PDB file of C-alpha atoms in Angstrom:
ATOM      1  CA  MET A   1     174.355  79.128 175.577  1.00  0.00           C
ATOM      2  CA  ASP A   2     176.714  81.772 175.438  1.00  0.00           C
ATOM      3  CA  ASN A   3     178.144  83.725 178.563  1.00  0.00           C
ATOM      4  CA  LEU A   4     175.782  86.398 178.677  1.00  0.00           C
ATOM      5  CA  ARG A   5     172.633  84.959 178.052  1.00  0.00           C
ATOM      6  CA  ALA A   6     173.848  82.557 181.384  1.00  0.00           C
ATOM      7  CA  CYS A   7     174.382  85.829 183.238  1.00  0.00           C
ATOM      8  CA  GLU A   8     170.791  86.317 182.517  1.00  0.00           C
ATOM      9  CA  ILE A   9     169.314  82.981 183.449  1.00  0.00           C
ATOM     10  CA  LEU A  10     171.606  83.629 186.815  1.00  0.00           C
ATOM     11  CA  ASN A  11     170.722  87.101 187.518  1.00  0.00           C
ATOM     12  CA  ALA A  12     166.929  86.247 187.128  1.00  0.00           C
ATOM     13  CA  CYS A  13     166.879  83.393 189.194  1.00  0.00           C
ATOM     14  CA  TYR A  14     168.503  85.020 191.848  1.00  0.00           C
ATOM     15  CA  GLU A  15     166.189  87.924 191.844  1.00  0.00           C
ATOM     16  CA  ARG A  16     163.617  85.597 192.715  1.00  0.00           C
ATOM     17  CA  LEU A  17     165.043  84.021 195.832  1.00  0.00           C
ATOM     18  CA  PHE A  18     165.422  86.704 197.126  1.00  0.00           C
ATOM     19  CA  SER A  19     162.842  89.206 195.983  1.00  0.00           C
ATOM     20  CA  ALA A  20     161.892  90.665 199.499  1.00  0.00           C
ATOM     21  CA  PRO A  21     162.711  95.061 198.886  1.00  0.00           C
ATOM     22  CA  LEU A  22     165.512  94.272 201.987  1.00  0.00           C
ATOM     23  CA  TYR A  23     167.909  91.905 199.679  1.00  0.00           C
ATOM     24  CA  ALA A  24     167.696  94.632 196.650  1.00  0.00           C
ATOM     25  CA  SER A  25     170.936  96.172 197.228  1.00  0.00           C
ATOM     26  CA  ALA A  26     172.594  92.180 197.857  1.00  0.00           C
ATOM     27  CA  CYS A  27     170.784  91.963 194.124  1.00  0.00           C
ATOM     28  CA  LYS A  28     172.578  94.641 192.508  1.00  0.00           C
ATOM     29  CA  VAL A  29     175.647  93.188 193.949  1.00  0.00           C
ATOM     30  CA  TYR A  30     174.886  89.686 192.327  1.00  0.00           C
ATOM     31  CA  ARG A  31     175.217  91.735 188.600  1.00  0.00           C
ATOM     32  CA  ARG A  32     178.119  92.630 189.096  1.00  0.00           C
ATOM     33  CA  LEU A  33     179.581  89.576 190.266  1.00  0.00           C
ATOM     34  CA  LYS A  34     181.850  87.192 187.845  1.00  0.00           C
ATOM     35  CA  THR A  35     180.634  84.625 185.422  1.00  0.00           C
ATOM     36  CA  GLN A  36     182.189  81.162 185.811  1.00  0.00           C
ATOM     37  CA  SER A  37     181.941  78.320 184.005  1.00  0.00           C
ATOM     38  CA  VAL A  38     182.928  74.670 184.185  1.00  0.00           C
ATOM     39  CA  SER A  39     182.361  71.995 181.887  1.00  0.00           C
ATOM     40  CA  ALA A  40     183.291  68.003 181.165  1.00  0.00           C
ATOM     41  CA  GLN A  41     183.270  65.721 178.898  1.00  0.00           C
ATOM     42  CA  ARG A  42     182.375  61.663 178.902  1.00  0.00           C
ATOM     43  CA  ASP A  43     182.368  58.761 176.249  1.00  0.00           C
ATOM     44  CA  ALA A  44     179.089  57.994 175.571  1.00  0.00           C
ATOM     45  CA  GLU A  45     178.449  54.518 174.250  1.00  0.00           C
ATOM     46  CA  SER A  46     175.957  53.900 176.856  1.00  0.00           C
ATOM     47  CA  LEU A  47     173.774  57.487 177.274  1.00  0.00           C
ATOM     48  CA  SER A  48     171.077  58.090 176.212  1.00  0.00           C
ATOM     49  CA  TRP A  49     168.797  61.749 176.453  1.00  0.00           C
ATOM     50  CA  GLU A  50     166.779  58.457 179.135  1.00  0.00           C
ATOM     51  CA  SER A  51     169.411  57.914 181.084  1.00  0.00           C
ATOM     52  CA  VAL A  52     169.968  61.365 181.018  1.00  0.00           C
ATOM     53  CA  SER A  53     165.939  62.561 182.553  1.00  0.00           C
ATOM     54  CA  VAL A  54     166.929  59.542 184.925  1.00  0.00           C
ATOM     55  CA  ALA A  55     169.376  61.086 186.455  1.00  0.00           C
ATOM     56  CA  LEU A  56     168.334  64.748 186.194  1.00  0.00           C
ATOM     57  CA  ASN A  57     164.877  63.262 188.305  1.00  0.00           C
ATOM     58  CA  HIS A  58     167.174  62.451 191.225  1.00  0.00           C
ATOM     59  CA  LEU A  59     168.081  66.349 191.620  1.00  0.00           C
ATOM     60  CA  PRO A  60     165.684  69.199 192.321  1.00  0.00           C
ATOM     61  CA  VAL A  61     166.210  71.310 188.940  1.00  0.00           C
ATOM     62  CA  MET A  62     164.638  73.373 186.892  1.00  0.00           C
ATOM     63  CA  PHE A  63     164.111  72.880 182.784  1.00  0.00           C
ATOM     64  CA  LEU A  64     165.052  76.361 180.532  1.00  0.00           C
ATOM     65  CA  GLU A  65     163.828  76.624 177.191  1.00  0.00           C
ATOM     66  CA  PRO A  66     166.940  75.153 175.255  1.00  0.00           C
ATOM     67  CA  ASP A  67     168.850  76.464 172.838  1.00  0.00           C
ATOM     68  CA  ARG A  68     169.545  74.428 170.207  1.00  0.00           C
ATOM     69  CA  PRO A  69     167.029  70.379 170.242  1.00  0.00           C
ATOM     70  CA  ASP A  70     170.350  68.686 171.027  1.00  0.00           C
ATOM     71  CA  CYS A  71     170.965  69.952 174.288  1.00  0.00           C
ATOM     72  CA  VAL A  72     169.374  69.970 177.686  1.00  0.00           C
ATOM     73  CA  GLN A  73     169.667  73.621 180.437  1.00  0.00           C
ATOM     74  CA  VAL A  74     168.513  73.300 183.777  1.00  0.00           C
ATOM     75  CA  VAL A  75     168.675  75.348 187.004  1.00  0.00           C
ATOM     76  CA  MET A  76     169.676  73.956 190.005  1.00  0.00           C
ATOM     77  CA  GLY A  77     171.200  74.945 193.387  1.00  0.00           C
ATOM     78  CA  SER A  78     175.177  74.472 194.716  1.00  0.00           C
ATOM     79  CA  GLY A  79     176.918  75.751 197.079  1.00  0.00           C
ATOM     80  CA  ALA A  80     176.048  76.853 200.734  1.00  0.00           C
ATOM     81  CA  ALA A  81     172.531  75.673 201.735  1.00  0.00           C
ATOM     82  CA  LYS A  82     171.437  75.194 197.779  1.00  0.00           C
ATOM     83  CA  LEU A  83     171.099  79.194 197.567  1.00  0.00           C
ATOM     84  CA  ASN A  84     173.553  79.873 194.810  1.00  0.00           C
ATOM     85  CA  PRO A  85     171.830  79.284 191.610  1.00  0.00           C
ATOM     86  CA  VAL A  86     174.345  77.086 188.703  1.00  0.00           C
ATOM     87  CA  VAL A  87     172.689  77.228 185.097  1.00  0.00           C
ATOM     88  CA  VAL A  88     174.243  73.912 183.376  1.00  0.00           C
ATOM     89  CA  GLU A  89     173.855  72.868 179.548  1.00  0.00           C
ATOM     90  CA  LEU A  90     173.679  69.129 179.108  1.00  0.00           C
ATOM     91  CA  PHE A  91     174.963  68.123 175.236  1.00  0.00           C
ATOM     92  CA  LEU A  92     174.439  64.225 173.862  1.00  0.00           C
ATOM     93  CA  ALA A  93     175.479  63.477 170.353  1.00  0.00           C
ATOM     94  CA  ASP A  94     177.994  61.681 168.393  1.00  0.00           C
ATOM     95  CA  LYS A  95     179.130  59.403 171.415  1.00  0.00           C
ATOM     96  CA  ILE A  96     180.385  62.522 173.223  1.00  0.00           C
ATOM     97  CA  PHE A  97     178.151  63.699 176.150  1.00  0.00           C
ATOM     98  CA  CYS A  98     178.729  67.440 177.948  1.00  0.00           C
ATOM     99  CA  VAL A  99     178.152  69.165 180.795  1.00  0.00           C
ATOM    100  CA  THR A 100     178.873  72.819 181.418  1.00  0.00           C
ATOM    101  CA  ILE A 101     177.899  74.678 184.232  1.00  0.00           C
ATOM    102  CA  TRP A 102     177.863  78.612 184.895  1.00  0.00           C
ATOM    103  CA  THR A 103     177.683  80.262 188.253  1.00  0.00           C
ATOM    104  CA  LYS A 104     178.170  83.518 189.943  1.00  0.00           C
ATOM    105  CA  LYS A 105     181.676  83.682 191.639  1.00  0.00           C
ATOM    106  CA  GLY A 106     180.468  85.437 195.138  1.00  0.00           C
ATOM    107  CA  PHE A 107     183.021  86.514 197.695  1.00  0.00           C
ATOM    108  CA  LEU A 108     183.522  83.590 199.320  1.00  0.00           C
ATOM    109  CA  TYR A 109     184.317  80.404 196.836  1.00  0.00           C
ATOM    110  CA  GLN A 110     182.209  78.179 197.749  1.00  0.00           C
ATOM    111  CA  LYS A 111     183.079  75.760 194.673  1.00  0.00           C
ATOM    112  CA  SER A 112     179.459  75.497 193.667  1.00  0.00           C
ATOM    113  CA  ALA A 113     179.935  75.045 189.754  1.00  0.00           C
ATOM    114  CA  GLN A 114     181.954  72.431 191.016  1.00  0.00           C
ATOM    115  CA  LYS A 115     180.156  70.407 193.277  1.00  0.00           C
ATOM    116  CA  ALA A 116     177.160  71.180 190.745  1.00  0.00           C
ATOM    117  CA  LEU A 117     179.210  69.016 187.963  1.00  0.00           C
ATOM    118  CA  GLU A 118     180.530  66.350 190.410  1.00  0.00           C
ATOM    119  CA  LYS A 119     176.417  65.861 191.853  1.00  0.00           C
ATOM    120  CA  ILE A 120     175.664  65.260 187.646  1.00  0.00           C
ATOM    121  CA  MET A 121     178.115  63.420 186.613  1.00  0.00           C
ATOM    122  CA  GLN A 122     177.599  61.530 189.311  1.00  0.00           C
ATOM    123  CA  TYR A 123     173.740  60.570 188.514  1.00  0.00           C
ATOM    124  CA  VAL A 124     175.266  60.245 185.018  1.00  0.00           C
ATOM    125  CA  GLN A 125     177.640  57.108 185.593  1.00  0.00           C
ATOM    126  CA  GLN A 126     174.927  55.431 187.788  1.00  0.00           C
ATOM    127  CA  THR A 127     172.888  55.209 184.618  1.00  0.00           C
TER     128      THR A 127
END
């Protein structure tokens, strides 16, 4: 997934989350915010898609249609009160597990992407 596609998904999620007419100006401002991404890799000798899906079942996520067959893409809440949507792409191939997370960088720096990354890696390491 590229940065532009992640930005489109984030904008759509935010607009659904705050769909009332009262939030129309907030949605316009959100669309102009910069997109931030973080990623991490891990050795995946003992990992399988089954263990990754078990880890994801512990988190409130919404699955997306993936761009590639060897990855899983989800949207989850992060940040303050879990109201900042993040797009997560999980890639597992060739004994490498890679997680990339995109979020919008707002006025208050909530570390949404880092928090989501830590949570996902924590659940994956437990499996």
